[in-house]
C-alpha cells in the first residue's frame, strides 16, 4: 500500500459520497478505542467535517480488560476528542464472567453506542472496521458455518451503524498515522490468541495471504456478492410474506400452504426462518433438512419443533406457527370487575364492561352475560385444563371442554392455548367460542356485561 | 467417526437412494486412483451392484507424475478391477510443462473420463470426492475469491459426473478399509505442499479444525446452501433470459433494455454474465462494479469491454453484445458460383443460386441480380472496409458505404460487422441492406441469381 496520506483522504471522501452512507449536515458518533484504526478514522472524519457540514462526537467504551492500561486508553481518547474539538462520551464496563467474553463485550459496547446515540439525538454511529477485519470475519463465518447471510460479513450499513472504512486496509491506517505523526494506543488484547478472532488473525490469515496476498480485498468482494444476493432474496421474501403470512382467527401466525407451494423450496424455508426468528444466526444443517422434508411431506396434524422454542403445525391448507413461551407466559389473570377490564393476553385482547344494550354477534368474539350470576370475588382468565367441564349455551348437561374443542374442529395449537373465563369454580366463557348456559342473558337479567375476545394485530413483514 | 464398516455401507446405500444420484439398472464408470477414497468407493459400489442392478467399470488415469510408482498404482487398480469383476480402462498422461500442473492434470483426467464414458456408452462417472475435499475446495474458493457459484464447492452432480461420497469423511474410508482389510496405495503427491490445495490441507485446515472440529460437515452445509441459492437464481435467470434475450436483425445477441429495467441490478448483472460466458470463473470485482455502473448510466452509443473479448453496446432500447472474435474470424470467403453456394458466416447464413423466377422482397434479406454482370473469377464475401463505395440501387452516383450505413441508422456494432459481396473491385451487395445499381435485374437479363442473407438461429437459454 504505497498510497500517500493525501490519497487516503481523497479516497475516504470519495467513498463517503459514492456509498451514500451518511448525509451532509448530519450528526455522528465516532466509536474510538484508541487503536490506530479508530484514531485515524477520527482524523479522516475531522478532515471532511466542514465539507460535509457534520456534527461529530467521540464515544469510547472502556472494557476494563487491562486495568490501568484501559483507563489510560480512555484518557488518551478523551484528549484526542479535545484536540479534534469533538464532545467525548464514555462508559466503563466491568464483567467478572470470563466465558464468551468477546460476545458479551461486543453486546455491551453496541448497547452503549446505541443508547448514547439515541439519548443525544445523533443520526449515526461510525465504527472503524476495515478490509482486514472483513477478511477475518468472513473466515470466522465460514469456519462456524454460515449461509449466504453470514457470509455478508461486516455490513457497510446496519441500522444506524455505518462502517466507512471497509475498503481500507490496516496497513493504510498505519501509514497514514506515520505520515501525519498521529499517535495511537497499541491494543494489547489483539495479540491475545485466547480469542477466536485472534486465532484466525495470527495463525490462519498469514497462511492464506501466502496463497493470495490480496485476500482482504477478495473477502470484501465475496461479502459484497452475498449482500447483493441477500438483498435480492429479501425482496422476494417480502412479497411472499405479504401474500402468505397472516394471523389466524385464534391469533396464531399462519402461513398459507397454497402460496408456499408456488415458490421454490429454498424460498419456503427462508420464509419460515423469517417468521420464526429474525436474527442472522445460522440454523443447524439438520434443521434445514428436516424443515425441507416437513414442508414437503407433512400431513395434517404433524408438528415440527424449530429453534427458538418454536413449533410449526401442518394444518389443512396452512402451517401454524407458535412459540413454547406463548404457553409459559400465560398465567391466570385475576379480574377486577369494579371498573371496565381491558387486558392484553398474548395474541389477544380481552375486554369486559357493563352495557345497557346487549346485541348479538355470530362470530363468538362478543358475548353478553348476566352480570349478577358472576362470583365477583374470583374472576379469572386462564388456559383451559384437562378435566374442565361446562354446560354449553342451549344445552342442559355438562360437556368436557376437550370434546367441545374437538367438535368445533379447533386445531391442535389453538386447542393448546384456548382461554377460559372462570367465576369461582365455573367456566363462564370458553373465550371466543362458547358461553356457559348458566350465565346467559334472560328476561330477568337486570345487569348485562359485555365480553370481547379478539386477536391482536397482524404481524408486519420487515 | 466410530461408524462400523456395515454402518458406512448402509449409509452409502441409503444416500444413493435418497439423493437420486444414479438410477437402478444404469451403468457407471468408477474413477479410481488407487488411494483409499476411490478404492473404498469401488468396494462400496460392488456391495450395492446387485441390489441396484448396476453395470460397473473402473477407469484409471495414470498421471505419470511419479515414474515407476505411478505405473505400480495402475497395476494395483487393474488387479482391483479384476478382483471386483469390473472391466478396466486406463490412460497414461505425460506432460513436460510444470506450470499450473494441477489444473492441466485435472482437465486431462476429466477429458479421459468423459471420452471413455461416451465411447463405451456408460451412463455416469463417479468420483470419490468426500467431505474433507469439500472443506478444502470451499476454503480454496474463498481464498481465490468466489461468489455464490464458486462457493457451491464440489457439486454432488455435474453433468454426467456424480460424487456419491461427499457426505463421508476420509477417516471413515480409512476405517472401512482397515476393518475389511482392504489394501490401497498411498498417494505421495498428497503430501506435496508445492500444490495450492495441499497447502490448504497441510497448513490451514488443521488450524481451522482447532476452532471447529466438524468443519468438514460445516463446509458441506455451506456448499448446500449455495447450491440452493444458485438453483433459485438459475430459475429466475432462465425466465428473464427467455423474456429479454434475442437475436437482432443483424445477428447480434440483444438484451431488451426495458425487461432488464424490471429486475434488480443483481439479476441484471447475472444475465449479462450468462450471455457473455457460461463458466463459473468469478469475474474480477471491478468488472462487476463497472458493469453495474454501465447498465445503470450508459447512454446510447456507450461501449463497455467485458471479459472474454466481449463488448456490450448501449443502443436505444437494448444492449447489443458482441465478441472481438466475431471480427477476427471473418476472413473473406471466395465463392465458387459453378454450384449453388450456401455458407455459414458467423451469425449469418449466405446463399446464392440461379433462379428462373425472381420475386421481390422488401426486407432486404433476399435480392436478385443479373448473373452475367458478375466477374465470376473474383467473387468474395468480406467485411466492408473504410473507402468502400458503390452506386445504390436507383441512384446514379457513387456513395460511401459508411454514409449508407449511417443513413440506414445501423448501430455501431452492426456497422462493424457489415458484410459485402464483391465481384472484382466492385461491391455487388451491401448484404441484407442495399444492392449496387449496376447488378440489378433488367428486361435484358438472361440469367438471374438469387442472394439470401439471413441471421442464424436464436441463442438458447440453458
mmCIF file with all atom_site columns, N, CA and C in Angstrom, chain A residues 142-148 151 196 199-200 203-204 207-208 211-212 215 218 221-222 225-226 228-229 232-233 236 264 266-267 269 285, chain B residues 142-148 151 196 199-200 203-204 207-208 211-212 215 218 221-222 225-226 228-229 232-233 236 264 266-267 269 285:
data_model
loop_
_atom_site.group_PDB
_atom_site.id
_atom_site.type_symbol
_atom_site.label_atom_id
_atom_site.label_alt_id
_atom_site.label_comp_id
_atom_site.label_asym_id
_atom_site.label_entity_id
_atom_site.label_seq_id
_atom_site.pdbx_PDB_ins_code
_atom_site.Cartn_x
_atom_site.Cartn_y
_atom_site.Cartn_z
_atom_site.occupancy
_atom_site.B_iso_or_equiv
_atom_site.pdbx_formal_charge
_atom_site.auth_seq_id
_atom_site.auth_comp_id
_atom_site.auth_asym_id
_atom_site.auth_atom_id
_atom_site.pdbx_PDB_model_num
ATOM 1   N N  . UNK A 1 142 ? -17.199 -18.645 7.844   1.00 0.00 ? 142 UNK A N  1
ATOM 2   C CA . UNK A 1 142 ? -17.072 -19.898 7.101   1.00 0.00 ? 142 UNK A CA 1
ATOM 3   C C  . UNK A 1 142 ? -16.731 -21.037 8.049   1.00 0.00 ? 142 UNK A C  1
ATOM 4   N N  . UNK A 1 143 ? -15.843 -20.761 8.987   1.00 0.00 ? 143 UNK A N  1
ATOM 5   C CA . UNK A 1 143 ? -15.433 -21.787 9.940   1.00 0.00 ? 143 UNK A CA 1
ATOM 6   C C  . UNK A 1 143 ? -16.604 -22.220 10.808  1.00 0.00 ? 143 UNK A C  1
ATOM 7   N N  . UNK A 1 144 ? -17.398 -21.234 11.243  1.00 0.00 ? 144 UNK A N  1
ATOM 8   C CA . UNK A 1 144 ? -18.512 -21.547 12.139  1.00 0.00 ? 144 UNK A CA 1
ATOM 9   C C  . UNK A 1 144 ? -19.682 -22.169 11.391  1.00 0.00 ? 144 UNK A C  1
ATOM 10  N N  . UNK A 1 145 ? -19.747 -21.942 10.086  1.00 0.00 ? 145 UNK A N  1
ATOM 11  C CA . UNK A 1 145 ? -20.841 -22.479 9.308   1.00 0.00 ? 145 UNK A CA 1
ATOM 12  C C  . UNK A 1 145 ? -21.898 -21.418 9.092   1.00 0.00 ? 145 UNK A C  1
ATOM 13  N N  . UNK A 1 146 ? -21.841 -20.790 7.968   1.00 0.00 ? 146 UNK A N  1
ATOM 14  C CA . UNK A 1 146 ? -22.755 -19.707 7.674   1.00 0.00 ? 146 UNK A CA 1
ATOM 15  C C  . UNK A 1 146 ? -23.314 -19.894 6.288   1.00 0.00 ? 146 UNK A C  1
ATOM 16  N N  . UNK A 1 147 ? -24.546 -19.524 6.130   1.00 0.00 ? 147 UNK A N  1
ATOM 17  C CA . UNK A 1 147 ? -25.104 -19.450 4.791   1.00 0.00 ? 147 UNK A CA 1
ATOM 18  C C  . UNK A 1 147 ? -24.776 -18.104 4.190   1.00 0.00 ? 147 UNK A C  1
ATOM 19  N N  . UNK A 1 148 ? -25.523 -17.746 3.152   1.00 0.00 ? 148 UNK A N  1
ATOM 20  C CA . UNK A 1 148 ? -25.219 -16.502 2.453   1.00 0.00 ? 148 UNK A CA 1
ATOM 21  C C  . UNK A 1 148 ? -25.386 -15.282 3.356   1.00 0.00 ? 148 UNK A C  1
ATOM 22  N N  . UNK A 1 151 ? -22.228 -14.857 5.414   1.00 0.00 ? 151 UNK A N  1
ATOM 23  C CA . UNK A 1 151 ? -21.095 -14.529 4.552   1.00 0.00 ? 151 UNK A CA 1
ATOM 24  C C  . UNK A 1 151 ? -21.191 -13.113 3.971   1.00 0.00 ? 151 UNK A C  1
ATOM 25  N N  . UNK A 1 196 ? -11.049 -16.332 19.631  1.00 0.00 ? 196 UNK A N  1
ATOM 26  C CA . UNK A 1 196 ? -11.240 -16.960 18.329  1.00 0.00 ? 196 UNK A CA 1
ATOM 27  C C  . UNK A 1 196 ? -10.732 -16.087 17.186  1.00 0.00 ? 196 UNK A C  1
ATOM 28  N N  . UNK A 1 199 ? -7.109  -15.904 16.909  1.00 0.00 ? 199 UNK A N  1
ATOM 29  C CA . UNK A 1 199 ? -6.515  -17.135 16.378  1.00 0.00 ? 199 UNK A CA 1
ATOM 30  C C  . UNK A 1 199 ? -6.512  -17.092 14.866  1.00 0.00 ? 199 UNK A C  1
ATOM 31  N N  . UNK A 1 200 ? -7.633  -16.646 14.327  1.00 0.00 ? 200 UNK A N  1
ATOM 32  C CA . UNK A 1 200 ? -7.720  -16.535 12.874  1.00 0.00 ? 200 UNK A CA 1
ATOM 33  C C  . UNK A 1 200 ? -6.704  -15.508 12.375  1.00 0.00 ? 200 UNK A C  1
ATOM 34  N N  . UNK A 1 203 ? -2.927  -17.097 13.234  1.00 0.00 ? 203 UNK A N  1
ATOM 35  C CA . UNK A 1 203 ? -2.498  -18.411 12.733  1.00 0.00 ? 203 UNK A CA 1
ATOM 36  C C  . UNK A 1 203 ? -2.977  -18.725 11.324  1.00 0.00 ? 203 UNK A C  1
ATOM 37  N N  . UNK A 1 204 ? -4.159  -18.235 10.967  1.00 0.00 ? 204 UNK A N  1
ATOM 38  C CA . UNK A 1 204 ? -4.755  -18.678 9.703   1.00 0.00 ? 204 UNK A CA 1
ATOM 39  C C  . UNK A 1 204 ? -4.578  -17.648 8.592   1.00 0.00 ? 204 UNK A C  1
ATOM 40  N N  . UNK A 1 207 ? -1.265  -17.592 6.642   1.00 0.00 ? 207 UNK A N  1
ATOM 41  C CA . UNK A 1 207 ? -1.150  -18.728 5.716   1.00 0.00 ? 207 UNK A CA 1
ATOM 42  C C  . UNK A 1 207 ? -1.939  -18.459 4.437   1.00 0.00 ? 207 UNK A C  1
ATOM 43  N N  . UNK A 1 208 ? -3.128  -17.911 4.616   1.00 0.00 ? 208 UNK A N  1
ATOM 44  C CA . UNK A 1 208 ? -3.983  -17.642 3.460   1.00 0.00 ? 208 UNK A CA 1
ATOM 45  C C  . UNK A 1 208 ? -3.372  -16.553 2.589   1.00 0.00 ? 208 UNK A C  1
ATOM 46  N N  . UNK A 1 211 ? -1.104  -17.608 -0.044  1.00 0.00 ? 211 UNK A N  1
ATOM 47  C CA . UNK A 1 211 ? -1.743  -18.089 -1.275  1.00 0.00 ? 211 UNK A CA 1
ATOM 48  C C  . UNK A 1 211 ? -2.345  -16.948 -2.079  1.00 0.00 ? 211 UNK A C  1
ATOM 49  N N  . UNK A 1 212 ? -2.866  -15.962 -1.379  1.00 0.00 ? 212 UNK A N  1
ATOM 50  C CA . UNK A 1 212 ? -3.466  -14.812 -2.051  1.00 0.00 ? 212 UNK A CA 1
ATOM 51  C C  . UNK A 1 212 ? -3.179  -13.547 -1.239  1.00 0.00 ? 212 UNK A C  1
ATOM 52  N N  . UNK A 1 215 ? -5.984  -11.096 -0.210  1.00 0.00 ? 215 UNK A N  1
ATOM 53  C CA . UNK A 1 215 ? -7.177  -11.768 0.314   1.00 0.00 ? 215 UNK A CA 1
ATOM 54  C C  . UNK A 1 215 ? -8.172  -10.806 0.965   1.00 0.00 ? 215 UNK A C  1
ATOM 55  N N  . UNK A 1 218 ? -10.286 -9.489  -1.692  1.00 0.00 ? 218 UNK A N  1
ATOM 56  C CA . UNK A 1 218 ? -11.063 -10.616 -2.185  1.00 0.00 ? 218 UNK A CA 1
ATOM 57  C C  . UNK A 1 218 ? -12.253 -10.890 -1.268  1.00 0.00 ? 218 UNK A C  1
ATOM 58  N N  . UNK A 1 221 ? -14.988 -8.453  -1.610  1.00 0.00 ? 221 UNK A N  1
ATOM 59  C CA . UNK A 1 221 ? -15.752 -8.701  -2.842  1.00 0.00 ? 221 UNK A CA 1
ATOM 60  C C  . UNK A 1 221 ? -16.768 -9.817  -2.610  1.00 0.00 ? 221 UNK A C  1
ATOM 61  N N  . UNK A 1 222 ? -16.299 -10.899 -1.970  1.00 0.00 ? 222 UNK A N  1
ATOM 62  C CA . UNK A 1 222 ? -17.206 -12.007 -1.677  1.00 0.00 ? 222 UNK A CA 1
ATOM 63  C C  . UNK A 1 222 ? -18.366 -11.510 -0.821  1.00 0.00 ? 222 UNK A C  1
ATOM 64  N N  . UNK A 1 225 ? -20.862 -9.599  -2.847  1.00 0.00 ? 225 UNK A N  1
ATOM 65  C CA . UNK A 1 225 ? -21.678 -10.516 -3.645  1.00 0.00 ? 225 UNK A CA 1
ATOM 66  C C  . UNK A 1 225 ? -22.814 -11.087 -2.795  1.00 0.00 ? 225 UNK A C  1
ATOM 67  N N  . UNK A 1 226 ? -22.495 -11.451 -1.564  1.00 0.00 ? 226 UNK A N  1
ATOM 68  C CA . UNK A 1 226 ? -23.511 -12.021 -0.672  1.00 0.00 ? 226 UNK A CA 1
ATOM 69  C C  . UNK A 1 226 ? -24.538 -10.961 -0.266  1.00 0.00 ? 226 UNK A C  1
ATOM 70  N N  . UNK A 1 228 ? -25.509 -8.523  -2.114  1.00 0.00 ? 228 UNK A N  1
ATOM 71  C CA . UNK A 1 228 ? -26.393 -8.384  -3.279  1.00 0.00 ? 228 UNK A CA 1
ATOM 72  C C  . UNK A 1 228 ? -27.438 -9.490  -3.322  1.00 0.00 ? 228 UNK A C  1
ATOM 73  N N  . UNK A 1 229 ? -26.978 -10.730 -3.124  1.00 0.00 ? 229 UNK A N  1
ATOM 74  C CA . UNK A 1 229 ? -27.915 -11.857 -3.141  1.00 0.00 ? 229 UNK A CA 1
ATOM 75  C C  . UNK A 1 229 ? -28.922 -11.714 -2.017  1.00 0.00 ? 229 UNK A C  1
ATOM 76  N N  . UNK A 1 232 ? -31.587 -9.333  -2.708  1.00 0.00 ? 232 UNK A N  1
ATOM 77  C CA . UNK A 1 232 ? -32.495 -9.852  -3.727  1.00 0.00 ? 232 UNK A CA 1
ATOM 78  C C  . UNK A 1 232 ? -33.461 -10.868 -3.112  1.00 0.00 ? 232 UNK A C  1
ATOM 79  N N  . UNK A 1 233 ? -32.922 -11.759 -2.292  1.00 0.00 ? 233 UNK A N  1
ATOM 80  C CA . UNK A 1 233 ? -33.771 -12.724 -1.601  1.00 0.00 ? 233 UNK A CA 1
ATOM 81  C C  . UNK A 1 233 ? -34.794 -11.971 -0.743  1.00 0.00 ? 233 UNK A C  1
ATOM 82  N N  . UNK A 1 236 ? -37.858 -10.728 -2.622  1.00 0.00 ? 236 UNK A N  1
ATOM 83  C CA . UNK A 1 236 ? -38.806 -11.802 -2.921  1.00 0.00 ? 236 UNK A CA 1
ATOM 84  C C  . UNK A 1 236 ? -39.512 -12.265 -1.660  1.00 0.00 ? 236 UNK A C  1
ATOM 85  N N  . UNK A 1 264 ? -40.101 -21.855 -4.746  1.00 0.00 ? 264 UNK A N  1
ATOM 86  C CA . UNK A 1 264 ? -39.086 -22.903 -4.603  1.00 0.00 ? 264 UNK A CA 1
ATOM 87  C C  . UNK A 1 264 ? -38.907 -23.276 -3.133  1.00 0.00 ? 264 UNK A C  1
ATOM 88  N N  . UNK A 1 266 ? -36.310 -23.437 -1.505  1.00 0.00 ? 266 UNK A N  1
ATOM 89  C CA . UNK A 1 266 ? -35.380 -22.501 -0.879  1.00 0.00 ? 266 UNK A CA 1
ATOM 90  C C  . UNK A 1 266 ? -36.142 -21.341 -0.245  1.00 0.00 ? 266 UNK A C  1
ATOM 91  N N  . UNK A 1 267 ? -37.052 -20.746 -1.012  1.00 0.00 ? 267 UNK A N  1
ATOM 92  C CA . UNK A 1 267 ? -37.789 -19.587 -0.509  1.00 0.00 ? 267 UNK A CA 1
ATOM 93  C C  . UNK A 1 267 ? -38.777 -20.009 0.584   1.00 0.00 ? 267 UNK A C  1
ATOM 94  N N  . UNK A 1 269 ? -38.289 -22.258 2.843   1.00 0.00 ? 269 UNK A N  1
ATOM 95  C CA . UNK A 1 269 ? -37.539 -22.345 4.088   1.00 0.00 ? 269 UNK A CA 1
ATOM 96  C C  . UNK A 1 269 ? -37.139 -20.965 4.588   1.00 0.00 ? 269 UNK A C  1
ATOM 97  N N  . UNK A 1 285 ? -27.616 -27.399 10.225  1.00 0.00 ? 285 UNK A N  1
ATOM 98  C CA . UNK A 1 285 ? -27.914 -28.047 8.952   1.00 0.00 ? 285 UNK A CA 1
ATOM 99  C C  . UNK A 1 285 ? -29.073 -29.026 9.012   1.00 0.00 ? 285 UNK A C  1
ATOM 100 N N  . UNK B 2 142 ? -12.859 -19.583 -1.364  1.00 0.00 ? 142 UNK B N  1
ATOM 101 C CA . UNK B 2 142 ? -12.922 -18.342 -0.586  1.00 0.00 ? 142 UNK B CA 1
ATOM 102 C C  . UNK B 2 142 ? -11.613 -17.564 -0.726  1.00 0.00 ? 142 UNK B C  1
ATOM 103 N N  . UNK B 2 143 ? -10.506 -18.296 -0.675  1.00 0.00 ? 143 UNK B N  1
ATOM 104 C CA . UNK B 2 143 ? -9.198  -17.659 -0.774  1.00 0.00 ? 143 UNK B CA 1
ATOM 105 C C  . UNK B 2 143 ? -9.019  -17.001 -2.145  1.00 0.00 ? 143 UNK B C  1
ATOM 106 N N  . UNK B 2 144 ? -9.469  -17.708 -3.179  1.00 0.00 ? 144 UNK B N  1
ATOM 107 C CA . UNK B 2 144 ? -9.279  -17.191 -4.538  1.00 0.00 ? 144 UNK B CA 1
ATOM 108 C C  . UNK B 2 144 ? -10.259 -16.076 -4.866  1.00 0.00 ? 144 UNK B C  1
ATOM 109 N N  . UNK B 2 145 ? -11.386 -16.054 -4.137  1.00 0.00 ? 145 UNK B N  1
ATOM 110 C CA . UNK B 2 145 ? -12.392 -15.045 -4.402  1.00 0.00 ? 145 UNK B CA 1
ATOM 111 C C  . UNK B 2 145 ? -13.485 -15.614 -5.262  1.00 0.00 ? 145 UNK B C  1
ATOM 112 N N  . UNK B 2 146 ? -14.529 -16.017 -4.623  1.00 0.00 ? 146 UNK B N  1
ATOM 113 C CA . UNK B 2 146 ? -15.623 -16.657 -5.333  1.00 0.00 ? 146 UNK B CA 1
ATOM 114 C C  . UNK B 2 146 ? -16.928 -16.043 -4.871  1.00 0.00 ? 146 UNK B C  1
ATOM 115 N N  . UNK B 2 147 ? -17.852 -15.931 -5.769  1.00 0.00 ? 147 UNK B N  1
ATOM 116 C CA . UNK B 2 147 ? -19.205 -15.574 -5.381  1.00 0.00 ? 147 UNK B CA 1
ATOM 117 C C  . UNK B 2 147 ? -19.957 -16.829 -4.994  1.00 0.00 ? 147 UNK B C  1
ATOM 118 N N  . UNK B 2 148 ? -21.276 -16.727 -4.979  1.00 0.00 ? 148 UNK B N  1
ATOM 119 C CA . UNK B 2 148 ? -22.087 -17.855 -4.534  1.00 0.00 ? 148 UNK B CA 1
ATOM 120 C C  . UNK B 2 148 ? -21.905 -19.070 -5.435  1.00 0.00 ? 148 UNK B C  1
ATOM 121 N N  . UNK B 2 151 ? -18.744 -20.909 -4.364  1.00 0.00 ? 151 UNK B N  1
ATOM 122 C CA . UNK B 2 151 ? -18.902 -21.463 -3.014  1.00 0.00 ? 151 UNK B CA 1
ATOM 123 C C  . UNK B 2 151 ? -19.892 -22.633 -2.973  1.00 0.00 ? 151 UNK B C  1
ATOM 124 N N  . UNK B 2 196 ? -1.279  -25.858 -4.356  1.00 0.00 ? 196 UNK B N  1
ATOM 125 C CA . UNK B 2 196 ? -2.164  -24.976 -3.592  1.00 0.00 ? 196 UNK B CA 1
ATOM 126 C C  . UNK B 2 196 ? -3.075  -25.762 -2.664  1.00 0.00 ? 196 UNK B C  1
ATOM 127 N N  . UNK B 2 199 ? -1.378  -27.164 0.259   1.00 0.00 ? 199 UNK B N  1
ATOM 128 C CA . UNK B 2 199 ? -1.041  -26.144 1.247   1.00 0.00 ? 199 UNK B CA 1
ATOM 129 C C  . UNK B 2 199 ? -2.213  -25.909 2.187   1.00 0.00 ? 199 UNK B C  1
ATOM 130 N N  . UNK B 2 200 ? -3.391  -25.844 1.581   1.00 0.00 ? 200 UNK B N  1
ATOM 131 C CA . UNK B 2 200 ? -4.586  -25.654 2.403   1.00 0.00 ? 200 UNK B CA 1
ATOM 132 C C  . UNK B 2 200 ? -4.779  -26.864 3.308   1.00 0.00 ? 200 UNK B C  1
ATOM 133 N N  . UNK B 2 203 ? -1.522  -26.852 5.936   1.00 0.00 ? 203 UNK B N  1
ATOM 134 C CA . UNK B 2 203 ? -1.206  -25.712 6.811   1.00 0.00 ? 203 UNK B CA 1
ATOM 135 C C  . UNK B 2 203 ? -2.437  -25.009 7.372   1.00 0.00 ? 203 UNK B C  1
ATOM 136 N N  . UNK B 2 204 ? -3.518  -24.996 6.611   1.00 0.00 ? 204 UNK B N  1
ATOM 137 C CA . UNK B 2 204 ? -4.651  -24.171 7.018   1.00 0.00 ? 204 UNK B CA 1
ATOM 138 C C  . UNK B 2 204 ? -5.768  -24.984 7.666   1.00 0.00 ? 204 UNK B C  1
ATOM 139 N N  . UNK B 2 207 ? -5.474  -25.854 11.400  1.00 0.00 ? 207 UNK B N  1
ATOM 140 C CA . UNK B 2 207 ? -5.737  -24.688 12.263  1.00 0.00 ? 207 UNK B CA 1
ATOM 141 C C  . UNK B 2 207 ? -7.236  -24.440 12.393  1.00 0.00 ? 207 UNK B C  1
ATOM 142 N N  . UNK B 2 208 ? -7.925  -24.572 11.279  1.00 0.00 ? 208 UNK B N  1
ATOM 143 C CA . UNK B 2 208 ? -9.371  -24.322 11.293  1.00 0.00 ? 208 UNK B CA 1
ATOM 144 C C  . UNK B 2 208 ? -10.087 -25.389 12.120  1.00 0.00 ? 208 UNK B C  1
ATOM 145 N N  . UNK B 2 211 ? -10.503 -24.745 15.669  1.00 0.00 ? 211 UNK B N  1
ATOM 146 C CA . UNK B 2 211 ? -11.618 -23.867 16.028  1.00 0.00 ? 211 UNK B CA 1
ATOM 147 C C  . UNK B 2 211 ? -12.960 -24.570 15.866  1.00 0.00 ? 211 UNK B C  1
ATOM 148 N N  . UNK B 2 212 ? -13.044 -25.437 14.866  1.00 0.00 ? 212 UNK B N  1
ATOM 149 C CA . UNK B 2 212 ? -14.281 -26.176 14.623  1.00 0.00 ? 212 UNK B CA 1
ATOM 150 C C  . UNK B 2 212 ? -13.946 -27.576 14.126  1.00 0.00 ? 212 UNK B C  1
ATOM 151 N N  . UNK B 2 215 ? -15.521 -29.042 10.911  1.00 0.00 ? 215 UNK B N  1
ATOM 152 C CA . UNK B 2 215 ? -15.540 -28.106 9.795   1.00 0.00 ? 215 UNK B CA 1
ATOM 153 C C  . UNK B 2 215 ? -15.920 -28.752 8.463   1.00 0.00 ? 215 UNK B C  1
ATOM 154 N N  . UNK B 2 218 ? -19.553 -28.793 8.272   1.00 0.00 ? 218 UNK B N  1
ATOM 155 C CA . UNK B 2 218 ? -19.963 -27.392 8.174   1.00 0.00 ? 218 UNK B CA 1
ATOM 156 C C  . UNK B 2 218 ? -19.818 -26.886 6.744   1.00 0.00 ? 218 UNK B C  1
ATOM 157 N N  . UNK B 2 221 ? -22.393 -28.125 4.427   1.00 0.00 ? 221 UNK B N  1
ATOM 158 C CA . UNK B 2 221 ? -23.660 -27.423 4.650   1.00 0.00 ? 221 UNK B CA 1
ATOM 159 C C  . UNK B 2 221 ? -23.658 -26.063 3.940   1.00 0.00 ? 221 UNK B C  1
ATOM 160 N N  . UNK B 2 222 ? -22.539 -25.353 4.078   1.00 0.00 ? 222 UNK B N  1
ATOM 161 C CA . UNK B 2 222 ? -22.426 -24.063 3.388   1.00 0.00 ? 222 UNK B CA 1
ATOM 162 C C  . UNK B 2 222 ? -22.573 -24.269 1.881   1.00 0.00 ? 222 UNK B C  1
ATOM 163 N N  . UNK B 2 225 ? -26.135 -24.821 0.915   1.00 0.00 ? 225 UNK B N  1
ATOM 164 C CA . UNK B 2 225 ? -26.869 -23.557 0.953   1.00 0.00 ? 225 UNK B CA 1
ATOM 165 C C  . UNK B 2 225 ? -26.642 -22.777 -0.343  1.00 0.00 ? 225 UNK B C  1
ATOM 166 N N  . UNK B 2 226 ? -25.405 -22.765 -0.811  1.00 0.00 ? 226 UNK B N  1
ATOM 167 C CA . UNK B 2 226 ? -25.086 -22.043 -2.044  1.00 0.00 ? 226 UNK B CA 1
ATOM 168 C C  . UNK B 2 226 ? -25.701 -22.733 -3.268  1.00 0.00 ? 226 UNK B C  1
ATOM 169 N N  . UNK B 2 228 ? -28.484 -24.327 -3.273  1.00 0.00 ? 228 UNK B N  1
ATOM 170 C CA . UNK B 2 228 ? -29.898 -23.953 -3.241  1.00 0.00 ? 228 UNK B CA 1
ATOM 171 C C  . UNK B 2 228 ? -30.124 -22.564 -3.815  1.00 0.00 ? 228 UNK B C  1
ATOM 172 N N  . UNK B 2 229 ? -29.293 -21.617 -3.375  1.00 0.00 ? 229 UNK B N  1
ATOM 173 C CA . UNK B 2 229 ? -29.423 -20.253 -3.895  1.00 0.00 ? 229 UNK B CA 1
ATOM 174 C C  . UNK B 2 229 ? -29.163 -20.232 -5.385  1.00 0.00 ? 229 UNK B C  1
ATOM 175 N N  . UNK B 2 232 ? -31.964 -21.379 -7.389  1.00 0.00 ? 232 UNK B N  1
ATOM 176 C CA . UNK B 2 232 ? -33.060 -20.420 -7.363  1.00 0.00 ? 232 UNK B CA 1
ATOM 177 C C  . UNK B 2 232 ? -32.768 -19.253 -8.310  1.00 0.00 ? 232 UNK B C  1
ATOM 178 N N  . UNK B 2 233 ? -31.535 -18.759 -8.258  1.00 0.00 ? 233 UNK B N  1
ATOM 179 C CA . UNK B 2 233 ? -31.145 -17.687 -9.179  1.00 0.00 ? 233 UNK B CA 1
ATOM 180 C C  . UNK B 2 233 ? -31.312 -18.185 -10.617 1.00 0.00 ? 233 UNK B C  1
ATOM 181 N N  . UNK B 2 236 ? -34.845 -17.961 -11.979 1.00 0.00 ? 236 UNK B N  1
ATOM 182 C CA . UNK B 2 236 ? -35.229 -16.597 -12.332 1.00 0.00 ? 236 UNK B CA 1
ATOM 183 C C  . UNK B 2 236 ? -34.501 -16.128 -13.584 1.00 0.00 ? 236 UNK B C  1
ATOM 184 N N  . UNK B 2 264 ? -33.897 -6.557  -10.486 1.00 0.00 ? 264 UNK B N  1
ATOM 185 C CA . UNK B 2 264 ? -32.879 -5.962  -9.622  1.00 0.00 ? 264 UNK B CA 1
ATOM 186 C C  . UNK B 2 264 ? -31.526 -5.926  -10.337 1.00 0.00 ? 264 UNK B C  1
ATOM 187 N N  . UNK B 2 266 ? -28.805 -6.929  -9.345  1.00 0.00 ? 266 UNK B N  1
ATOM 188 C CA . UNK B 2 266 ? -28.144 -8.226  -9.188  1.00 0.00 ? 266 UNK B CA 1
ATOM 189 C C  . UNK B 2 266 ? -28.464 -9.146  -10.363 1.00 0.00 ? 266 UNK B C  1
ATOM 190 N N  . UNK B 2 267 ? -29.760 -9.249  -10.676 1.00 0.00 ? 267 UNK B N  1
ATOM 191 C CA . UNK B 2 267 ? -30.171 -10.151 -11.747 1.00 0.00 ? 267 UNK B CA 1
ATOM 192 C C  . UNK B 2 267 ? -29.748 -9.608  -13.115 1.00 0.00 ? 267 UNK B C  1
ATOM 193 N N  . UNK B 2 269 ? -26.980 -8.070  -13.764 1.00 0.00 ? 269 UNK B N  1
ATOM 194 C CA . UNK B 2 269 ? -25.589 -8.452  -13.957 1.00 0.00 ? 269 UNK B CA 1
ATOM 195 C C  . UNK B 2 269 ? -25.451 -9.949  -14.205 1.00 0.00 ? 269 UNK B C  1
ATOM 196 N N  . UNK B 2 285 ? -13.727 -8.172  -9.383  1.00 0.00 ? 285 UNK B N  1
ATOM 197 C CA . UNK B 2 285 ? -14.648 -7.262  -8.700  1.00 0.00 ? 285 UNK B CA 1
ATOM 198 C C  . UNK B 2 285 ? -14.910 -5.970  -9.462  1.00 0.00 ? 285 UNK B C  1
#
